[in-house]
Amino acid sequence: MKKYIVVVEETVVGEFEVIAENEEEALEITFQKYRNCEFVLEPGEVQYVQMRTVYPYKTEWVEI
């Protein structure tokens, strides 16, 4: 048996309602709330998952 390290990457999507004067302000508000952990994506809707081994050698990403 060999030891492997495998990386799993997910793209998680969440929707949040923001009240703002314009799109730029909406994005800034969302960014601040995300950074302050007010908007949290977990549990969220997983849109995409891929994995690959990184040790002992790197492989290509495999979509699952």
PDB file of N, CA and C in Angstrom:
ATOM      1  N   MET A   1       0.837  -1.176   0.000  1.00  0.00           N
ATOM      2  CA  MET A   1       0.000   0.000   0.000  1.00  0.00           C
ATOM      3  C   MET A   1       0.882   1.239   0.000  1.00  0.00           C
ATOM      4  N   LYS A   2       0.432   2.276  -0.724  1.00  0.00           N
ATOM      5  CA  LYS A   2       1.144   3.546  -0.782  1.00  0.00           C
ATOM      6  C   LYS A   2       0.287   4.651  -0.195  1.00  0.00           C
ATOM      7  N   LYS A   3       0.964   5.691   0.285  1.00  0.00           N
ATOM      8  CA  LYS A   3       0.269   6.858   0.813  1.00  0.00           C
ATOM      9  C   LYS A   3       0.102   7.878  -0.312  1.00  0.00           C
ATOM     10  N   TYR A   4      -1.111   8.405  -0.455  1.00  0.00           N
ATOM     11  CA  TYR A   4      -1.408   9.430  -1.452  1.00  0.00           C
ATOM     12  C   TYR A   4      -2.067  10.613  -0.764  1.00  0.00           C
ATOM     13  N   ILE A   5      -1.811  11.791  -1.266  1.00  0.00           N
ATOM     14  CA  ILE A   5      -2.538  12.978  -0.832  1.00  0.00           C
ATOM     15  C   ILE A   5      -3.377  13.432  -2.020  1.00  0.00           C
ATOM     16  N   VAL A   6      -4.677  13.557  -1.783  1.00  0.00           N
ATOM     17  CA  VAL A   6      -5.620  13.908  -2.835  1.00  0.00           C
ATOM     18  C   VAL A   6      -6.284  15.236  -2.477  1.00  0.00           C
ATOM     19  N   VAL A   7      -6.362  16.136  -3.447  1.00  0.00           N
ATOM     20  CA  VAL A   7      -7.022  17.428  -3.268  1.00  0.00           C
ATOM     21  C   VAL A   7      -8.422  17.336  -3.855  1.00  0.00           C
ATOM     22  N   VAL A   8      -9.423  17.794  -3.085  1.00  0.00           N
ATOM     23  CA  VAL A   8     -10.800  17.875  -3.567  1.00  0.00           C
ATOM     24  C   VAL A   8     -11.167  19.349  -3.588  1.00  0.00           C
ATOM     25  N   GLU A   9     -11.641  19.821  -4.737  1.00  0.00           N
ATOM     26  CA  GLU A   9     -12.031  21.220  -4.896  1.00  0.00           C
ATOM     27  C   GLU A   9     -13.507  21.286  -5.259  1.00  0.00           C
ATOM     28  N   GLU A  10     -14.247  22.128  -4.539  1.00  0.00           N
ATOM     29  CA  GLU A  10     -15.670  22.306  -4.806  1.00  0.00           C
ATOM     30  C   GLU A  10     -15.944  23.756  -5.176  1.00  0.00           C
ATOM     31  N   THR A  11     -16.899  23.940  -6.048  1.00  0.00           N
ATOM     32  CA  THR A  11     -17.435  25.264  -6.306  1.00  0.00           C
ATOM     33  C   THR A  11     -18.823  25.288  -5.674  1.00  0.00           C
ATOM     34  N   VAL A  12     -18.973  26.115  -4.655  1.00  0.00           N
ATOM     35  CA  VAL A  12     -20.234  26.187  -3.918  1.00  0.00           C
ATOM     36  C   VAL A  12     -20.906  27.515  -4.261  1.00  0.00           C
ATOM     37  N   VAL A  13     -22.209  27.458  -4.472  1.00  0.00           N
ATOM     38  CA  VAL A  13     -22.963  28.646  -4.855  1.00  0.00           C
ATOM     39  C   VAL A  13     -24.005  28.951  -3.793  1.00  0.00           C
ATOM     40  N   GLY A  14     -24.118  30.199  -3.440  1.00  0.00           N
ATOM     41  CA  GLY A  14     -25.157  30.656  -2.526  1.00  0.00           C
ATOM     42  C   GLY A  14     -25.705  31.981  -3.018  1.00  0.00           C
ATOM     43  N   GLU A  15     -26.973  32.231  -2.797  1.00  0.00           N
ATOM     44  CA  GLU A  15     -27.594  33.497  -3.192  1.00  0.00           C
ATOM     45  C   GLU A  15     -27.912  34.305  -1.948  1.00  0.00           C
ATOM     46  N   PHE A  16     -27.657  35.605  -2.020  1.00  0.00           N
ATOM     47  CA  PHE A  16     -27.898  36.512  -0.909  1.00  0.00           C
ATOM     48  C   PHE A  16     -28.598  37.758  -1.432  1.00  0.00           C
ATOM     49  N   GLU A  17     -29.584  38.227  -0.703  1.00  0.00           N
ATOM     50  CA  GLU A  17     -30.293  39.441  -1.090  1.00  0.00           C
ATOM     51  C   GLU A  17     -29.582  40.640  -0.485  1.00  0.00           C
ATOM     52  N   VAL A  18     -29.323  41.644  -1.321  1.00  0.00           N
ATOM     53  CA  VAL A  18     -28.616  42.848  -0.889  1.00  0.00           C
ATOM     54  C   VAL A  18     -29.409  44.062  -1.373  1.00  0.00           C
ATOM     55  N   ILE A  19     -29.605  45.017  -0.500  1.00  0.00           N
ATOM     56  CA  ILE A  19     -30.258  46.279  -0.859  1.00  0.00           C
ATOM     57  C   ILE A  19     -29.156  47.308  -1.079  1.00  0.00           C
ATOM     58  N   ALA A  20     -29.113  47.889  -2.289  1.00  0.00           N
ATOM     59  CA  ALA A  20     -28.061  48.840  -2.625  1.00  0.00           C
ATOM     60  C   ALA A  20     -28.566  49.832  -3.674  1.00  0.00           C
ATOM     61  N   GLU A  21     -27.831  50.920  -3.839  1.00  0.00           N
ATOM     62  CA  GLU A  21     -28.168  51.945  -4.842  1.00  0.00           C
ATOM     63  C   GLU A  21     -27.839  51.490  -6.254  1.00  0.00           C
ATOM     64  N   ASN A  22     -26.775  50.673  -6.399  1.00  0.00           N
ATOM     65  CA  ASN A  22     -26.359  50.221  -7.725  1.00  0.00           C
ATOM     66  C   ASN A  22     -25.592  48.898  -7.596  1.00  0.00           C
ATOM     67  N   GLU A  23     -25.226  48.325  -8.746  1.00  0.00           N
ATOM     68  CA  GLU A  23     -24.546  47.028  -8.759  1.00  0.00           C
ATOM     69  C   GLU A  23     -23.193  47.086  -8.048  1.00  0.00           C
ATOM     70  N   GLU A  24     -22.454  48.157  -8.267  1.00  0.00           N
ATOM     71  CA  GLU A  24     -21.138  48.291  -7.640  1.00  0.00           C
ATOM     72  C   GLU A  24     -21.267  48.285  -6.114  1.00  0.00           C
ATOM     73  N   GLU A  25     -22.246  49.028  -5.605  1.00  0.00           N
ATOM     74  CA  GLU A  25     -22.466  49.056  -4.160  1.00  0.00           C
ATOM     75  C   GLU A  25     -22.927  47.687  -3.650  1.00  0.00           C
ATOM     76  N   ALA A  26     -23.771  47.016  -4.425  1.00  0.00           N
ATOM     77  CA  ALA A  26     -24.237  45.674  -4.040  1.00  0.00           C
ATOM     78  C   ALA A  26     -23.059  44.713  -3.912  1.00  0.00           C
ATOM     79  N   LEU A  27     -22.132  44.783  -4.860  1.00  0.00           N
ATOM     80  CA  LEU A  27     -20.951  43.911  -4.799  1.00  0.00           C
ATOM     81  C   LEU A  27     -20.064  44.264  -3.608  1.00  0.00           C
ATOM     82  N   GLU A  28     -19.910  45.548  -3.333  1.00  0.00           N
ATOM     83  CA  GLU A  28     -19.088  45.967  -2.194  1.00  0.00           C
ATOM     84  C   GLU A  28     -19.716  45.519  -0.873  1.00  0.00           C
ATOM     85  N   ILE A  29     -21.020  45.681  -0.746  1.00  0.00           N
ATOM     86  CA  ILE A  29     -21.719  45.231   0.462  1.00  0.00           C
ATOM     87  C   ILE A  29     -21.558  43.721   0.628  1.00  0.00           C
ATOM     88  N   THR A  30     -21.732  42.994  -0.469  1.00  0.00           N
ATOM     89  CA  THR A  30     -21.599  41.539  -0.431  1.00  0.00           C
ATOM     90  C   THR A  30     -20.183  41.137  -0.036  1.00  0.00           C
ATOM     91  N   PHE A  31     -19.186  41.807  -0.610  1.00  0.00           N
ATOM     92  CA  PHE A  31     -17.790  41.519  -0.279  1.00  0.00           C
ATOM     93  C   PHE A  31     -17.536  41.723   1.214  1.00  0.00           C
ATOM     94  N   GLN A  32     -18.005  42.831   1.753  1.00  0.00           N
ATOM     95  CA  GLN A  32     -17.795  43.120   3.178  1.00  0.00           C
ATOM     96  C   GLN A  32     -18.510  42.100   4.060  1.00  0.00           C
ATOM     97  N   LYS A  33     -19.744  41.760   3.712  1.00  0.00           N
ATOM     98  CA  LYS A  33     -20.499  40.783   4.513  1.00  0.00           C
ATOM     99  C   LYS A  33     -19.853  39.398   4.424  1.00  0.00           C
ATOM    100  N   TYR A  34     -19.322  39.055   3.257  1.00  0.00           N
ATOM    101  CA  TYR A  34     -18.634  37.775   3.099  1.00  0.00           C
ATOM    102  C   TYR A  34     -17.370  37.746   3.964  1.00  0.00           C
ATOM    103  N   ARG A  35     -16.583  38.799   3.901  1.00  0.00           N
ATOM    104  CA  ARG A  35     -15.343  38.874   4.689  1.00  0.00           C
ATOM    105  C   ARG A  35     -15.618  38.866   6.187  1.00  0.00           C
ATOM    106  N   ASN A  36     -16.761  39.428   6.596  1.00  0.00           N
ATOM    107  CA  ASN A  36     -17.129  39.474   8.009  1.00  0.00           C
ATOM    108  C   ASN A  36     -17.925  38.244   8.443  1.00  0.00           C
ATOM    109  N   CYS A  37     -17.985  37.241   7.562  1.00  0.00           N
ATOM    110  CA  CYS A  37     -18.681  35.976   7.838  1.00  0.00           C
ATOM    111  C   CYS A  37     -20.178  36.154   8.069  1.00  0.00           C
ATOM    112  N   GLU A  38     -20.750  37.217   7.528  1.00  0.00           N
ATOM    113  CA  GLU A  38     -22.193  37.391   7.591  1.00  0.00           C
ATOM    114  C   GLU A  38     -22.874  36.610   6.463  1.00  0.00           C
ATOM    115  N   PHE A  39     -22.183  36.469   5.356  1.00  0.00           N
ATOM    116  CA  PHE A  39     -22.645  35.639   4.245  1.00  0.00           C
ATOM    117  C   PHE A  39     -21.754  34.400   4.212  1.00  0.00           C
ATOM    118  N   VAL A  40     -22.332  33.244   4.504  1.00  0.00           N
ATOM    119  CA  VAL A  40     -21.583  31.997   4.571  1.00  0.00           C
ATOM    120  C   VAL A  40     -22.149  31.034   3.545  1.00  0.00           C
ATOM    121  N   LEU A  41     -21.280  30.390   2.780  1.00  0.00           N
ATOM    122  CA  LEU A  41     -21.713  29.509   1.702  1.00  0.00           C
ATOM    123  C   LEU A  41     -21.966  28.082   2.142  1.00  0.00           C
ATOM    124  N   GLU A  42     -21.672  27.746   3.377  1.00  0.00           N
ATOM    125  CA  GLU A  42     -21.905  26.373   3.807  1.00  0.00           C
ATOM    126  C   GLU A  42     -23.059  26.297   4.764  1.00  0.00           C
ATOM    127  N   PRO A  43     -23.979  25.402   4.678  1.00  0.00           N
ATOM    128  CA  PRO A  43     -24.088  24.509   3.539  1.00  0.00           C
ATOM    129  C   PRO A  43     -24.636  25.285   2.343  1.00  0.00           C
ATOM    130  N   GLY A  44     -24.127  24.982   1.213  1.00  0.00           N
ATOM    131  CA  GLY A  44     -24.553  25.641  -0.002  1.00  0.00           C
ATOM    132  C   GLY A  44     -24.830  24.621  -1.073  1.00  0.00           C
ATOM    133  N   GLU A  45     -25.089  25.098  -2.227  1.00  0.00           N
ATOM    134  CA  GLU A  45     -25.349  24.219  -3.364  1.00  0.00           C
ATOM    135  C   GLU A  45     -24.042  23.988  -4.123  1.00  0.00           C
ATOM    136  N   VAL A  46     -23.560  22.770  -4.110  1.00  0.00           N
ATOM    137  CA  VAL A  46     -22.321  22.434  -4.804  1.00  0.00           C
ATOM    138  C   VAL A  46     -22.607  22.359  -6.297  1.00  0.00           C
ATOM    139  N   GLN A  47     -21.899  23.177  -7.074  1.00  0.00           N
ATOM    140  CA  GLN A  47     -22.088  23.231  -8.511  1.00  0.00           C
ATOM    141  C   GLN A  47     -21.078  22.379  -9.280  1.00  0.00           C
ATOM    142  N   TYR A  48     -19.915  22.168  -8.681  1.00  0.00           N
ATOM    143  CA  TYR A  48     -18.829  21.521  -9.411  1.00  0.00           C
ATOM    144  C   TYR A  48     -17.857  20.912  -8.414  1.00  0.00           C
ATOM    145  N   VAL A  49     -17.380  19.699  -8.688  1.00  0.00           N
ATOM    146  CA  VAL A  49     -16.395  19.045  -7.839  1.00  0.00           C
ATOM    147  C   VAL A  49     -15.332  18.425  -8.732  1.00  0.00           C
ATOM    148  N   GLN A  50     -14.081  18.595  -8.346  1.00  0.00           N
ATOM    149  CA  GLN A  50     -12.983  17.935  -9.050  1.00  0.00           C
ATOM    150  C   GLN A  50     -11.943  17.508  -8.031  1.00  0.00           C
ATOM    151  N   MET A  51     -11.120  16.535  -8.417  1.00  0.00           N
ATOM    152  CA  MET A  51     -10.066  16.065  -7.520  1.00  0.00           C
ATOM    153  C   MET A  51      -8.850  15.630  -8.319  1.00  0.00           C
ATOM    154  N   ARG A  52      -7.721  15.584  -7.620  1.00  0.00           N
ATOM    155  CA  ARG A  52      -6.471  15.088  -8.206  1.00  0.00           C
ATOM    156  C   ARG A  52      -5.512  14.715  -7.101  1.00  0.00           C
ATOM    157  N   THR A  53      -4.587  13.842  -7.424  1.00  0.00           N
ATOM    158  CA  THR A  53      -3.549  13.507  -6.458  1.00  0.00           C
ATOM    159  C   THR A  53      -2.443  14.552  -6.559  1.00  0.00           C
ATOM    160  N   VAL A  54      -1.846  14.884  -5.425  1.00  0.00           N
ATOM    161  CA  VAL A  54      -0.736  15.832  -5.406  1.00  0.00           C
ATOM    162  C   VAL A  54       0.535  15.216  -4.836  1.00  0.00           C
ATOM    163  N   TYR A  55       0.393  14.044  -4.250  1.00  0.00           N
ATOM    164  CA  TYR A  55       1.569  13.341  -3.742  1.00  0.00           C
ATOM    165  C   TYR A  55       1.337  11.860  -3.919  1.00  0.00           C
ATOM    166  N   PRO A  56       2.245  11.092  -4.409  1.00  0.00           N
ATOM    167  CA  PRO A  56       3.647  11.378  -4.671  1.00  0.00           C
ATOM    168  C   PRO A  56       3.893  12.070  -6.008  1.00  0.00           C
ATOM    169  N   TYR A  57       2.922  12.156  -6.862  1.00  0.00           N
ATOM    170  CA  TYR A  57       3.073  12.877  -8.127  1.00  0.00           C
ATOM    171  C   TYR A  57       1.747  13.545  -8.425  1.00  0.00           C
ATOM    172  N   LYS A  58       1.792  14.567  -9.252  1.00  0.00           N
ATOM    173  CA  LYS A  58       0.566  15.294  -9.577  1.00  0.00           C
ATOM    174  C   LYS A  58      -0.123  14.660 -10.779  1.00  0.00           C
ATOM    175  N   THR A  59      -1.434  14.572 -10.700  1.00  0.00           N
ATOM    176  CA  THR A  59      -2.224  14.081 -11.821  1.00  0.00           C
ATOM    177  C   THR A  59      -3.114  15.216 -12.325  1.00  0.00           C
ATOM    178  N   GLU A  60      -3.780  14.981 -13.421  1.00  0.00           N
ATOM    179  CA  GLU A  60      -4.716  15.949 -13.953  1.00  0.00           C
ATOM    180  C   GLU A  60      -5.971  15.965 -13.094  1.00  0.00           C
ATOM    181  N   TRP A  61      -6.700  17.084 -13.104  1.00  0.00           N
ATOM    182  CA  TRP A  61      -7.961  17.183 -12.388  1.00  0.00           C
ATOM    183  C   TRP A  61      -8.958  16.219 -12.997  1.00  0.00           C
ATOM    184  N   VAL A  62      -9.737  15.563 -12.148  1.00  0.00           N
ATOM    185  CA  VAL A  62     -10.789  14.653 -12.580  1.00  0.00           C
ATOM    186  C   VAL A  62     -12.114  15.209 -12.046  1.00  0.00           C
ATOM    187  N   GLU A  63     -13.054  15.482 -12.947  1.00  0.00           N
ATOM    188  CA  GLU A  63     -14.361  15.990 -12.538  1.00  0.00           C
ATOM    189  C   GLU A  63     -15.217  14.837 -12.043  1.00  0.00           C
ATOM    190  N   ILE A  64     -15.897  15.055 -10.914  1.00  0.00           N
ATOM    191  CA  ILE A  64     -16.791  14.002 -10.398  1.00  0.00           C
ATOM    192  C   ILE A  64     -18.195  14.553 -10.234  1.00  0.00           C
TER     193      ILE A  64
END
